[in-house]
Amino acid sequence: MCGIIGYVGEREVAPIIFSGLKKLEYRGYDSAGIATVHNGKICIKKDSGKIDDIHSRMNLKNLPGCLGLGHTRWATHGGVTRENAHPHTDCSGEIVLVHNGIIENFQELRKLLKNHDFESETDTEIIAHLIEEEMKRGNDFVEASKSALKKIVGHYATLIMSKNDKRIIAARRGSPLVIGVGDKEYFPASDIPAFIDYTKNVIYLQDHDFVVLDKKGPKFFSLLNGKEIKREVSTVDWDAEQARKGEFDHFMLKEIIEQTETIQKAINQSSDVIKEVAEDIKNAKGIFFVACGTASYACMTGSYVFSKIAKKHINVVSGSEFPHFEHFLTDRTLVIEVSQSGETADTLDAVKVARRKGSKVLSIVNVMGSSLTRNSDKCLLTQSGPEICVLSTKAYTAQIALLILLAYATAGKLEEGKKQLKELYNSVYDLTALSTREHLKKLGEKLKNKDHMFTIGRGLMYPTALEAALKLKEVSYIHTEGFAGGDLKHGTIALIEGGTPCIVFVSKDTENDIISNAMEIKSRGGYIIGVGSENNEIFDYFIKVPESDITNPITHIIPMQILAYQVALLRGCDPDKPRNLAKSVTVR
Ligand code: G6P
């Protein structure tokens, strides 16, 4: 939620911050702003709305200086208004800052700062006034910032400047922050795409890090004990091109099509590491899969796969609910966390719960260097490259591919698992081809004006139905609900009327039962869309996918991703940035 970027160096800063914010828009896009420091003055431009719209109103690139910071917002405290947009300043106009996170004690702190004039309803503005207060006590900019941050309960990634200083302060606790390291220039930011056009060298900050940055380099301190510390520079293995749309109109389509490659990359893991994790799974007493959103449907799929292939029971719990399962955790429990970003707050909180009970934590993550990769005992990387569209597509299928591989490894049949997944290459290629996309666009035309839709599946196809419903509703805003095939008749079938679309996922092992369920809907006037390997007379529209048994969750979801994309376009929705959503949910 919210993206921040700063720059110290010798170039003109505003265009750099602007392009960085564009790359971070997936983290929030309801307001944006940039501040620079030049000749002892702070210059700010900010407003509510998407960055491009704000830019066309006030030319965000036209701000002077070589020192600056910017913010793209996903509102938490305070409505979507110009006043609440970052950057925020103190009363004297000396301090300016941006923040990603939540200050939990902000009401308490605001009472203590009753003599200050607040311009916004945000929790963030508190930090500027706290620093001002500390400076009144005689502390310099750096010391005042340290003291202010120590008073905060909650989490933050923040960048702070003073009009009388040529440095940026960067600090984090609980929210992501990395520093791009260039030649005499530095880019502190929420995520790597913000600066990948300039450098592939990065320093990952850790919780409680407090960094003083100027163009000569960063100095790192720990806010826990005030001591100077060291942080290593690493090099990322993906390039600027991967973070660009290239020939595609939207990242969503680009990332859907990339699945031909990404699924193969995900399974290209060291067999030794996979076998090691499989041993951990075999030795554990009680296993939990923990994730949020789309990743949680990958986990649910994984639990069916483990049941079928490895005969192992796995509990699937949403990150936000995991604390309620604490009583079942012991030092023999294995917690496997799955996340694209590795920064989802609820998923990260689950690590803390597991740690309290001495449980082992493994993770499946896409973003290398993210908090989850650093806080787990072992980590498998999905290696999908940057996923920029807010909706998760290629990371989802990569997560499922890895879970399938782990299930086979747990059953002692790793090679068989690899073979099944390798065979997917051609199918995924066909499923993302232009002809398939056109076929789904035609279906999109039929669905675009509907108010409600349903999806059903049984067994492995049940989580697929849930994920398909999520994809469709989050990007097209058509209310879509997913059900286990047998469950729709227990209440929700009352909502089926003439022409209500219902997408039915058919696999060989569930065919008879799911077709019966489809009949029940058809008899009440439902419009049946079949997704499977064979057409059936009850289908009003048919989407052909290969029958691939254990990998059906991958082959059956891809047309749904494309359908969601097409319906979004037909309804005039932005597929990359659906309303109210953010890619990285770093708040609870
Ligand atoms: C948000 C995103 C979803 C994503 C979920 C979990 O809700 O909009 O697309 O599935 O977070 O994110 P993670 O990065 O942990 O997989």
Coordinates of C-alpha atoms and ligand atoms in Angstrom, one line a residue:
M1 CA 0.0 0.0 0.0
C2 CA 1.4 3.3 -1.0
G3 CA 4.7 3.6 -2.9
I4 CA 7.5 5.9 -2.0
I5 CA 10.7 6.9 -3.8
G6 CA 13.5 9.4 -3.1
Y7 CA 16.6 10.4 -4.9
V8 CA 20.0 12.0 -4.0
G9 CA 22.5 12.6 -6.7
E10 CA 23.4 15.0 -9.4
R11 CA 20.6 14.7 -11.9
E12 CA 17.4 16.7 -12.1
V13 CA 15.3 14.9 -9.6
A14 CA 11.6 15.5 -10.5
P15 CA 11.5 13.4 -13.7
I16 CA 13.3 10.5 -11.9
I17 CA 10.8 10.6 -9.0
F18 CA 7.9 10.9 -11.5
S19 CA 9.0 7.8 -13.5
G20 CA 9.6 5.9 -10.2
L21 CA 6.1 6.7 -9.0
K22 CA 4.6 5.5 -12.2
K23 CA 6.4 2.2 -11.6
L24 CA 5.1 2.1 -8.0
E25 CA 1.5 2.9 -9.0
Y26 CA 0.5 -0.7 -8.5
R27 CA 0.9 -0.1 -4.7
G28 CA -1.8 2.6 -4.6
Y29 CA -3.1 5.2 -7.0
D30 CA -5.6 7.5 -5.4
S31 CA -3.3 10.5 -4.9
A32 CA 0.3 11.4 -5.6
G33 CA 2.9 14.0 -4.9
I34 CA 6.5 15.1 -5.2
A35 CA 8.7 17.4 -3.1
T36 CA 12.1 18.7 -3.9
V37 CA 14.6 20.7 -1.8
H38 CA 16.4 23.4 -3.8
N39 CA 18.3 26.5 -2.5
G40 CA 17.0 26.1 1.0
K41 CA 13.4 25.9 -0.2
I42 CA 10.9 23.0 -0.2
C43 CA 8.8 22.8 -3.4
I44 CA 5.8 20.5 -3.4
K45 CA 3.2 19.4 -6.0
K46 CA 0.5 17.0 -5.0
D47 CA -3.1 16.2 -5.6
S48 CA -5.7 13.4 -5.5
G49 CA -6.2 11.3 -8.7
K50 CA -3.9 9.1 -10.8
I51 CA -0.4 10.3 -11.4
D52 CA -0.9 10.9 -15.1
D53 CA -4.0 13.0 -14.5
I54 CA -2.2 15.0 -11.8
H55 CA 0.7 15.5 -14.1
S56 CA -1.5 16.8 -16.9
R57 CA -2.9 19.3 -14.5
M58 CA 0.3 20.5 -12.8
N59 CA 3.4 19.1 -14.6
L60 CA 4.9 17.1 -11.8
K61 CA 8.2 16.9 -13.6
N62 CA 8.7 20.6 -13.3
L63 CA 10.2 21.0 -9.8
P64 CA 13.8 22.2 -9.3
G65 CA 16.7 20.5 -7.6
C66 CA 18.6 17.2 -7.3
L67 CA 17.2 16.1 -4.0
G68 CA 13.6 14.9 -3.8
L69 CA 11.0 12.4 -2.8
G70 CA 7.5 11.2 -3.9
H71 CA 4.5 9.2 -2.9
T72 CA 1.7 7.3 -4.5
R73 CA -1.2 6.8 -2.1
W74 CA -3.7 4.1 -1.1
A75 CA -5.7 5.9 1.5
T76 CA -5.9 4.5 5.0
H77 CA -6.3 7.5 7.3
G78 CA -8.3 10.3 5.8
G79 CA -10.2 10.5 2.5
V80 CA -8.8 10.9 -0.9
T81 CA -8.2 14.7 -1.0
R82 CA -5.3 17.0 -1.9
E83 CA -4.7 17.8 1.7
N84 CA -4.3 14.1 2.6
A85 CA -2.0 13.4 -0.3
H86 CA 1.7 13.1 0.6
P87 CA 4.3 14.7 1.0
H88 CA 3.5 16.3 4.3
T89 CA 5.2 19.1 6.2
D90 CA 5.5 20.4 9.7
C91 CA 4.1 23.8 10.8
S92 CA 7.3 25.7 10.0
G93 CA 7.6 24.2 6.5
E94 CA 11.1 23.0 7.3
I95 CA 10.5 19.2 7.2
V96 CA 8.9 17.3 4.4
L97 CA 8.3 13.6 4.2
V98 CA 6.5 10.6 2.7
H99 CA 5.4 7.5 4.5
N100 CA 4.0 4.0 3.8
G101 CA 2.6 2.2 6.8
I102 CA 0.3 2.9 9.7
I103 CA 1.0 4.8 12.9
E104 CA -1.1 3.1 15.4
N105 CA -0.7 5.6 18.3
F106 CA -1.4 8.6 16.0
Q107 CA -4.5 9.8 18.0
E108 CA -2.5 9.8 21.2
L109 CA 0.5 11.6 19.5
R110 CA -1.8 14.1 17.9
K111 CA -3.2 15.0 21.4
L112 CA 0.3 15.6 22.6
L113 CA 1.0 17.9 19.6
K114 CA -2.1 20.0 20.2
N115 CA -0.3 23.3 19.6
H116 CA 0.6 22.3 16.1
D117 CA -1.5 23.1 13.0
F118 CA -2.4 20.0 11.1
E119 CA -3.3 20.3 7.4
S120 CA -4.4 16.7 6.8
E121 CA -6.3 13.9 8.6
T122 CA -3.4 11.5 7.9
D123 CA -1.4 9.6 10.5
T124 CA 1.8 10.5 8.5
E125 CA 1.7 14.2 9.2
I126 CA 2.4 13.4 12.9
I127 CA 5.9 12.4 12.0
A128 CA 6.7 15.9 10.6
H129 CA 5.4 17.6 13.7
L130 CA 7.2 15.2 16.0
I131 CA 10.5 16.0 14.2
E132 CA 9.7 19.8 14.5
E133 CA 9.1 19.3 18.2
E134 CA 12.4 17.5 18.7
M135 CA 14.2 20.2 16.7
K136 CA 12.7 22.9 19.0
R137 CA 14.5 21.1 21.8
G138 CA 17.8 21.7 20.1
N139 CA 18.2 18.4 18.2
D140 CA 19.6 18.5 14.7
F141 CA 17.6 17.1 11.8
V142 CA 19.1 13.6 12.0
E143 CA 18.8 13.3 15.8
A144 CA 15.3 14.8 15.8
S145 CA 14.2 12.3 13.1
K146 CA 15.6 9.4 15.2
S147 CA 13.8 10.5 18.3
A148 CA 10.6 11.1 16.5
L149 CA 10.6 7.7 14.9
K150 CA 11.2 6.0 18.3
K151 CA 7.9 7.5 19.5
I152 CA 5.9 5.8 16.8
V153 CA 4.0 2.6 17.5
G154 CA 3.1 0.8 14.3
H155 CA 4.9 0.4 11.1
Y156 CA 6.5 2.6 8.5
A157 CA 8.8 3.1 5.6
T158 CA 9.6 6.8 5.5
L159 CA 11.7 9.3 3.6
I160 CA 12.4 12.6 5.2
M161 CA 14.1 15.8 4.0
S162 CA 14.8 19.2 5.6
K163 CA 14.9 22.4 3.6
N164 CA 18.3 23.2 5.3
D165 CA 19.9 19.8 4.5
K166 CA 21.2 18.0 1.5
R167 CA 20.5 14.6 2.9
I168 CA 17.5 12.2 2.9
I169 CA 16.7 10.1 5.9
A170 CA 15.2 6.7 5.1
A171 CA 13.9 4.4 7.8
R172 CA 11.8 1.3 8.0
R173 CA 9.9 -0.8 10.5
G174 CA 7.5 -3.3 9.1
S175 CA 7.0 -1.7 5.6
P176 CA 9.3 -2.5 2.7
L177 CA 12.2 -0.2 1.7
V178 CA 15.2 -0.8 -0.5
I179 CA 17.9 1.5 -1.8
G180 CA 19.0 1.5 -5.4
V181 CA 22.8 2.1 -5.5
G182 CA 24.0 4.1 -8.6
D183 CA 27.2 6.0 -9.3
K184 CA 27.2 8.9 -6.8
E185 CA 23.4 8.6 -6.7
Y186 CA 20.9 6.7 -4.5
F187 CA 17.3 5.8 -4.8
P188 CA 15.5 4.7 -1.6
A189 CA 12.2 3.2 -2.7
S190 CA 9.4 0.8 -1.7
D191 CA 10.3 -1.6 -4.5
I192 CA 13.0 -2.2 -7.1
P193 CA 10.9 -1.4 -10.3
A194 CA 10.9 2.2 -9.1
F195 CA 14.6 2.6 -10.0
I196 CA 15.5 -0.5 -12.2
D197 CA 16.0 1.9 -15.2
Y198 CA 19.0 3.3 -13.4
T199 CA 20.6 0.5 -11.4
K200 CA 20.3 -3.2 -10.6
N201 CA 22.4 -2.8 -7.4
V202 CA 20.3 -2.7 -4.3
I203 CA 20.6 -2.6 -0.5
Y204 CA 17.7 -4.3 1.3
L205 CA 16.9 -2.4 4.5
Q206 CA 15.8 -4.3 7.6
D207 CA 13.4 -3.4 10.3
H208 CA 14.7 -0.6 12.6
D209 CA 17.2 0.5 10.0
F210 CA 17.8 4.3 9.9
V211 CA 19.8 5.6 7.0
V212 CA 21.3 8.9 6.3
L213 CA 21.8 9.3 2.6
D214 CA 23.8 11.8 0.6
K215 CA 25.4 11.5 -2.8
K216 CA 28.7 10.3 -1.1
G217 CA 26.8 7.2 0.2
P218 CA 24.5 5.9 2.9
K219 CA 25.3 5.6 6.6
F220 CA 23.2 2.9 8.4
F221 CA 22.2 3.0 12.0
S222 CA 20.0 0.7 14.1
L223 CA 17.2 2.5 15.9
L224 CA 17.3 -0.3 18.5
N225 CA 20.6 0.7 19.9
G226 CA 21.7 3.8 17.9
K227 CA 24.9 1.9 16.7
E228 CA 26.2 2.3 13.2
I229 CA 25.7 -0.9 11.2
K230 CA 26.6 -2.4 7.8
R231 CA 24.4 -3.4 4.9
E232 CA 25.5 -5.3 1.9
V233 CA 24.9 -4.4 -1.8
S234 CA 23.3 -7.2 -3.9
T235 CA 22.4 -7.3 -7.6
V236 CA 19.0 -8.2 -8.8
D237 CA 18.7 -10.7 -11.6
W238 CA 15.9 -9.1 -13.6
D239 CA 16.2 -6.2 -15.9
A240 CA 14.3 -3.0 -16.7
E241 CA 12.7 -4.6 -19.7
Q242 CA 10.8 -7.0 -17.6
A243 CA 9.3 -4.2 -15.6
R244 CA 8.0 -2.5 -18.8
K245 CA 4.8 -3.2 -20.8
G246 CA 6.7 -3.4 -24.1
E247 CA 4.4 -4.1 -27.0
F248 CA 1.4 -4.9 -24.7
D249 CA -1.4 -2.5 -23.8
H250 CA -1.5 -3.7 -20.2
F251 CA 0.8 -5.5 -17.7
M252 CA -2.1 -7.9 -17.1
L253 CA -2.1 -9.3 -20.6
K254 CA 1.7 -9.3 -20.7
E255 CA 1.9 -11.3 -17.4
I256 CA -0.8 -13.7 -18.5
I257 CA 1.1 -14.5 -21.7
E258 CA 4.4 -14.8 -19.9
Q259 CA 3.0 -17.9 -18.1
T260 CA 4.4 -20.1 -20.9
E261 CA 7.9 -19.2 -19.5
T262 CA 7.2 -18.5 -15.8
I263 CA 5.7 -21.9 -15.0
Q264 CA 8.8 -23.5 -16.4
K265 CA 11.0 -21.2 -14.4
A266 CA 9.2 -21.9 -11.2
I267 CA 9.8 -25.6 -11.5
N268 CA 13.5 -25.1 -12.5
Q269 CA 14.5 -25.4 -8.8
S270 CA 17.4 -27.4 -7.4
S271 CA 16.1 -30.9 -6.8
D272 CA 18.2 -31.1 -3.6
V273 CA 16.4 -28.1 -2.2
I274 CA 13.0 -29.4 -3.2
K275 CA 13.8 -32.7 -1.6
E276 CA 15.0 -31.0 1.6
V277 CA 11.7 -29.1 1.9
A278 CA 9.8 -32.4 1.2
E279 CA 11.7 -34.0 4.1
D280 CA 10.6 -31.0 6.3
I281 CA 7.1 -31.7 5.2
K282 CA 7.4 -35.4 6.0
N283 CA 8.9 -34.8 9.4
A284 CA 6.4 -32.1 10.5
K285 CA 3.6 -32.8 12.9
G286 CA 1.0 -30.5 11.6
I287 CA 1.4 -28.4 8.5
F288 CA -0.2 -25.0 7.7
F289 CA -0.3 -23.2 4.4
V290 CA -0.8 -19.5 5.1
A291 CA -1.4 -16.7 2.5
C292 CA -3.8 -13.9 1.5
G293 CA -5.9 -13.3 -1.6
T294 CA -4.9 -15.1 -4.8
A295 CA -2.0 -16.8 -3.0
S296 CA -4.5 -18.3 -0.6
Y297 CA -6.3 -20.0 -3.5
A298 CA -2.9 -21.4 -4.6
C299 CA -2.6 -22.8 -1.1
M300 CA -6.1 -24.3 -1.2
T301 CA -5.2 -25.9 -4.5
G302 CA -2.0 -27.1 -2.9
S303 CA -3.9 -28.8 -0.1
Y304 CA -6.0 -30.8 -2.6
V305 CA -2.8 -31.7 -4.5
F306 CA -1.1 -32.9 -1.3
S307 CA -4.1 -34.9 -0.3
K308 CA -4.2 -36.6 -3.7
I309 CA -0.5 -37.1 -4.5
A310 CA 1.3 -37.2 -1.1
K311 CA -1.7 -38.3 1.1
K312 CA -0.9 -35.5 3.5
H313 CA -3.3 -33.3 5.3
I314 CA -2.5 -29.6 5.2
N315 CA -4.4 -26.9 6.9
V316 CA -5.0 -23.8 4.8
V317 CA -5.5 -20.6 6.8
S318 CA -5.7 -17.0 5.6
G319 CA -2.9 -14.8 7.0
S320 CA -5.3 -12.6 8.9
E321 CA -7.0 -15.5 10.7
F322 CA -3.8 -17.4 11.5
P323 CA -3.3 -15.9 15.0
H324 CA -6.5 -17.7 16.0
F325 CA -4.8 -21.0 15.3
E326 CA -1.8 -20.3 17.5
H327 CA -2.9 -22.9 20.0
F328 CA -2.3 -25.7 17.5
L329 CA 1.3 -24.7 16.9
T330 CA 4.3 -26.4 18.4
D331 CA 8.0 -26.7 17.7
R332 CA 7.1 -29.6 15.4
T333 CA 4.6 -27.6 13.3
L334 CA 5.7 -26.5 9.8
V335 CA 4.2 -23.2 8.5
I336 CA 4.5 -22.7 4.8
E337 CA 3.8 -19.1 3.7
V338 CA 3.0 -18.2 0.1
S339 CA 3.2 -14.7 -1.2
Q340 CA 4.0 -13.0 -4.5
S341 CA 5.3 -9.8 -2.8
G342 CA 6.6 -11.2 0.4
E343 CA 5.4 -8.0 2.0
T344 CA 1.7 -8.7 2.8
A345 CA 1.3 -7.6 6.4
D346 CA -1.1 -10.4 7.5
T347 CA 1.2 -13.0 6.0
L348 CA 4.2 -11.5 7.7
D349 CA 2.3 -11.4 11.0
A350 CA 1.7 -15.1 10.7
V351 CA 5.5 -15.6 10.8
K352 CA 5.6 -13.9 14.2
V353 CA 2.9 -16.1 15.5
A354 CA 4.7 -19.2 14.3
R355 CA 8.0 -17.9 15.8
R356 CA 6.3 -17.4 19.2
K357 CA 5.6 -21.1 19.2
G358 CA 8.9 -22.2 17.9
S359 CA 7.4 -23.5 14.6
K360 CA 9.5 -23.7 11.5
V361 CA 8.7 -21.3 8.7
L362 CA 9.2 -22.0 5.0
S363 CA 8.1 -19.7 2.3
I364 CA 7.3 -19.6 -1.4
V365 CA 7.9 -16.0 -2.6
N366 CA 8.3 -14.2 -5.9
V367 CA 10.2 -11.1 -4.8
M368 CA 13.7 -11.9 -3.8
G369 CA 15.0 -9.9 -0.8
S370 CA 11.4 -9.2 0.5
S371 CA 10.6 -9.4 4.2
L372 CA 9.3 -12.9 3.9
T373 CA 12.4 -14.2 2.2
R374 CA 14.5 -12.8 5.0
N375 CA 12.2 -14.0 7.8
S376 CA 11.8 -17.6 6.8
D377 CA 14.0 -20.6 7.7
K378 CA 14.0 -21.7 4.0
C379 CA 12.6 -20.0 0.9
L380 CA 11.7 -21.2 -2.6
L381 CA 11.6 -18.4 -5.1
T382 CA 8.9 -18.6 -7.8
Q383 CA 11.2 -16.6 -10.2
S384 CA 8.3 -15.1 -12.2
G385 CA 10.0 -11.7 -12.6
P386 CA 8.3 -8.5 -11.6
E387 CA 4.5 -8.8 -11.5
I388 CA 3.2 -5.3 -11.9
C389 CA -0.5 -5.7 -12.6
V390 CA -2.4 -5.5 -9.3
L391 CA -4.1 -8.8 -10.1
S392 CA -1.9 -11.8 -9.6
T393 CA -1.7 -14.1 -12.6
K394 CA 1.7 -15.5 -13.4
A395 CA 2.7 -15.6 -9.7
Y396 CA -0.4 -17.7 -9.0
T397 CA 0.3 -20.4 -11.5
A398 CA 4.0 -20.4 -10.5
Q399 CA 2.9 -21.0 -6.8
I400 CA 0.7 -23.9 -7.9
A401 CA 3.4 -25.4 -10.0
L402 CA 5.8 -25.3 -7.0
L403 CA 3.3 -26.8 -4.7
I404 CA 2.6 -29.6 -7.2
L405 CA 6.3 -30.2 -7.3
L406 CA 6.6 -30.3 -3.5
A407 CA 3.7 -32.8 -3.3
Y408 CA 5.4 -35.1 -5.8
A409 CA 8.7 -34.8 -3.9
T410 CA 6.9 -35.6 -0.6
A411 CA 5.5 -38.7 -2.3
G412 CA 9.1 -39.6 -3.4
K413 CA 8.1 -39.0 -7.1
L414 CA 9.8 -35.7 -7.9
E415 CA 10.8 -36.6 -11.4
E416 CA 7.2 -37.6 -12.3
G417 CA 6.0 -34.2 -11.0
K418 CA 8.6 -32.4 -13.1
K419 CA 7.5 -34.3 -16.2
Q420 CA 3.8 -33.4 -15.7
L421 CA 4.7 -29.7 -15.3
K422 CA 7.1 -29.6 -18.3
E423 CA 4.3 -31.0 -20.5
L424 CA 2.3 -27.9 -19.7
Y425 CA 4.5 -25.7 -22.0
N426 CA 2.5 -26.3 -25.2
S427 CA -0.9 -26.2 -23.5
V428 CA -0.1 -22.8 -21.9
Y429 CA 1.2 -21.5 -25.2
D430 CA -2.1 -22.5 -26.9
L431 CA -4.2 -21.2 -24.1
T432 CA -2.7 -17.7 -24.3
A433 CA -2.8 -17.6 -28.2
L434 CA -4.6 -14.8 -30.0
S435 CA -7.3 -17.2 -31.2
T436 CA -8.2 -18.1 -27.6
R437 CA -8.2 -14.5 -26.6
E438 CA -10.6 -13.6 -29.4
H439 CA -12.9 -16.5 -28.4
L440 CA -13.0 -15.2 -24.8
K441 CA -13.6 -11.7 -26.0
K442 CA -16.8 -12.9 -27.7
L443 CA -17.8 -14.4 -24.4
G444 CA -16.9 -11.1 -22.7
E445 CA -19.4 -9.3 -25.0
K446 CA -22.1 -11.6 -23.6
L447 CA -21.2 -11.1 -20.0
K448 CA -20.2 -7.4 -19.9
N449 CA -23.6 -6.1 -18.8
K450 CA -24.4 -8.8 -16.3
D451 CA -24.8 -7.9 -12.6
H452 CA -24.1 -11.3 -11.1
M453 CA -22.1 -14.4 -12.1
F454 CA -21.3 -17.7 -10.5
T455 CA -18.5 -20.1 -10.8
I456 CA -18.5 -23.8 -9.7
G457 CA -16.0 -26.6 -9.5
R458 CA -15.4 -29.8 -7.5
G459 CA -12.2 -31.2 -6.0
L460 CA -9.2 -29.5 -7.5
M461 CA -11.5 -27.3 -9.5
Y462 CA -13.1 -25.8 -6.4
P463 CA -10.2 -23.4 -5.6
T464 CA -10.0 -22.7 -9.3
A465 CA -13.7 -21.6 -9.2
L466 CA -12.9 -19.4 -6.3
E467 CA -9.9 -17.8 -8.0
A468 CA -11.8 -17.4 -11.2
A469 CA -14.6 -15.5 -9.3
L470 CA -12.0 -13.3 -7.7
K471 CA -10.3 -12.5 -11.0
L472 CA -13.6 -11.6 -12.6
K473 CA -14.9 -9.4 -9.8
E474 CA -11.8 -7.6 -8.9
V475 CA -11.1 -6.3 -12.4
S476 CA -14.6 -6.0 -14.0
Y477 CA -16.6 -5.1 -10.8
I478 CA -19.3 -7.6 -11.8
H479 CA -20.3 -9.4 -8.7
T480 CA -19.0 -13.0 -9.1
E481 CA -19.1 -15.7 -6.5
G482 CA -17.4 -19.1 -6.5
F483 CA -18.8 -22.3 -5.0
A484 CA -18.0 -26.0 -4.6
G485 CA -20.3 -27.7 -7.2
G486 CA -22.4 -29.3 -4.5
D487 CA -22.9 -26.2 -2.5
L488 CA -24.7 -23.7 -4.7
K489 CA -28.0 -25.5 -4.2
H490 CA -27.8 -24.9 -0.5
G491 CA -29.1 -21.4 -0.7
T492 CA -27.4 -19.4 -3.4
I493 CA -29.3 -21.2 -6.2
A494 CA -32.2 -18.9 -5.2
L495 CA -30.3 -16.1 -7.1
I496 CA -30.2 -17.9 -10.4
E497 CA -32.6 -16.3 -12.9
G498 CA -33.0 -16.5 -16.7
G499 CA -29.6 -15.7 -18.2
T500 CA -27.5 -15.7 -15.0
P501 CA -24.1 -16.8 -16.1
C502 CA -22.5 -19.7 -14.4
I503 CA -19.0 -20.9 -15.3
V504 CA -18.6 -24.6 -14.7
F505 CA -15.1 -26.2 -14.4
V506 CA -15.1 -29.7 -15.6
S507 CA -12.3 -32.2 -15.0
K508 CA -12.4 -35.9 -15.8
D509 CA -12.6 -37.0 -12.2
T510 CA -15.5 -34.7 -11.3
E511 CA -17.3 -34.7 -14.6
N512 CA -20.5 -36.6 -13.8
D513 CA -21.2 -34.7 -10.6
I514 CA -20.4 -31.2 -11.8
I515 CA -22.5 -31.7 -15.0
S516 CA -25.4 -32.6 -12.7
N517 CA -24.8 -29.4 -10.8
A518 CA -24.7 -27.5 -14.0
M519 CA -28.1 -29.1 -15.0
E520 CA -29.6 -27.8 -11.7
I521 CA -28.6 -24.3 -12.7
K522 CA -29.6 -24.7 -16.3
S523 CA -33.1 -25.9 -15.2
R524 CA -33.5 -22.6 -13.5
G525 CA -32.6 -20.6 -16.5
G526 CA -28.8 -20.2 -15.9
Y527 CA -26.5 -19.5 -18.8
I528 CA -23.9 -22.3 -18.7
I529 CA -20.3 -21.7 -19.7
G530 CA -18.3 -24.9 -19.7
V531 CA -14.5 -25.0 -19.2
G532 CA -13.2 -28.4 -19.9
S533 CA -11.8 -30.8 -22.5
E534 CA -15.1 -31.8 -24.0
N535 CA -18.1 -29.9 -25.1
N536 CA -21.5 -30.9 -23.6
E537 CA -25.0 -30.2 -24.9
I538 CA -25.9 -28.3 -21.8
F539 CA -23.2 -25.7 -22.3
D540 CA -24.3 -22.4 -23.8
Y541 CA -20.7 -21.4 -24.4
F542 CA -17.7 -23.7 -24.4
I543 CA -14.1 -23.0 -23.5
K544 CA -11.8 -25.9 -24.5
V545 CA -8.9 -26.6 -22.3
P546 CA -6.8 -29.8 -22.2
E547 CA -7.5 -32.4 -19.5
S548 CA -4.3 -32.6 -17.5
D549 CA -5.4 -34.1 -14.2
I550 CA -3.2 -32.7 -11.5
T551 CA -2.2 -29.6 -13.5
N552 CA -5.9 -28.7 -14.4
P553 CA -5.8 -25.8 -11.9
I554 CA -3.2 -24.2 -14.1
T555 CA -4.8 -24.9 -17.5
H556 CA -8.4 -24.1 -16.4
I557 CA -7.5 -20.7 -14.7
I558 CA -5.6 -19.2 -17.7
P559 CA -8.8 -18.7 -19.9
M560 CA -10.4 -17.1 -16.8
Q561 CA -7.6 -14.6 -16.4
I562 CA -8.0 -13.7 -20.1
L563 CA -11.8 -13.5 -19.8
A564 CA -11.5 -11.2 -16.7
Y565 CA -9.1 -9.0 -18.8
Q566 CA -11.5 -8.9 -21.8
V567 CA -14.5 -8.1 -19.6
A568 CA -12.6 -5.3 -17.8
L569 CA -11.7 -3.7 -21.2
L570 CA -15.2 -4.0 -22.5
R571 CA -16.6 -2.3 -19.4
G572 CA -14.0 0.5 -19.6
C573 CA -12.1 -0.6 -16.5
D574 CA -8.4 -0.3 -16.0
P575 CA -7.1 -3.9 -15.8
D576 CA -3.8 -3.0 -14.2
K577 CA -5.2 -0.8 -11.5
P578 CA -8.6 -1.8 -10.4
R579 CA -10.4 0.6 -8.1
N580 CA -9.8 0.4 -4.3
L581 CA -7.1 -2.3 -4.6
A582 CA -3.4 -2.3 -4.1
K583 CA -0.9 -5.0 -5.0
S584 CA 1.0 -5.1 -1.8
V585 CA -1.2 -4.9 1.2
T586 CA 1.1 -3.7 3.9
V587 CA -1.6 -2.8 6.4
R588 CA -3.6 -5.1 8.6
Ligands
G6P1 C1 -3.5 -8.1 -2.6 C2 -3.5 -8.2 -4.1 C3 -3.8 -9.6 -4.5 C4 -2.8 -10.6 -3.8 C5 -2.8 -10.4 -2.3 C6 -1.7 -11.2 -1.6 O1 -4.8 -8.3 -2.1 O2 -4.4 -7.3 -4.7 O3 -3.6 -9.7 -5.9 O4 -3.1 -11.9 -4.1 O5 -2.6 -9.1 -2.0 O6 -0.5 -10.7 -2.0 P1 0.9 -11.5 -1.9 O7 1.9 -10.5 -2.4 O8 1.1 -11.8 -0.5 O9 0.8 -12.7 -2.7

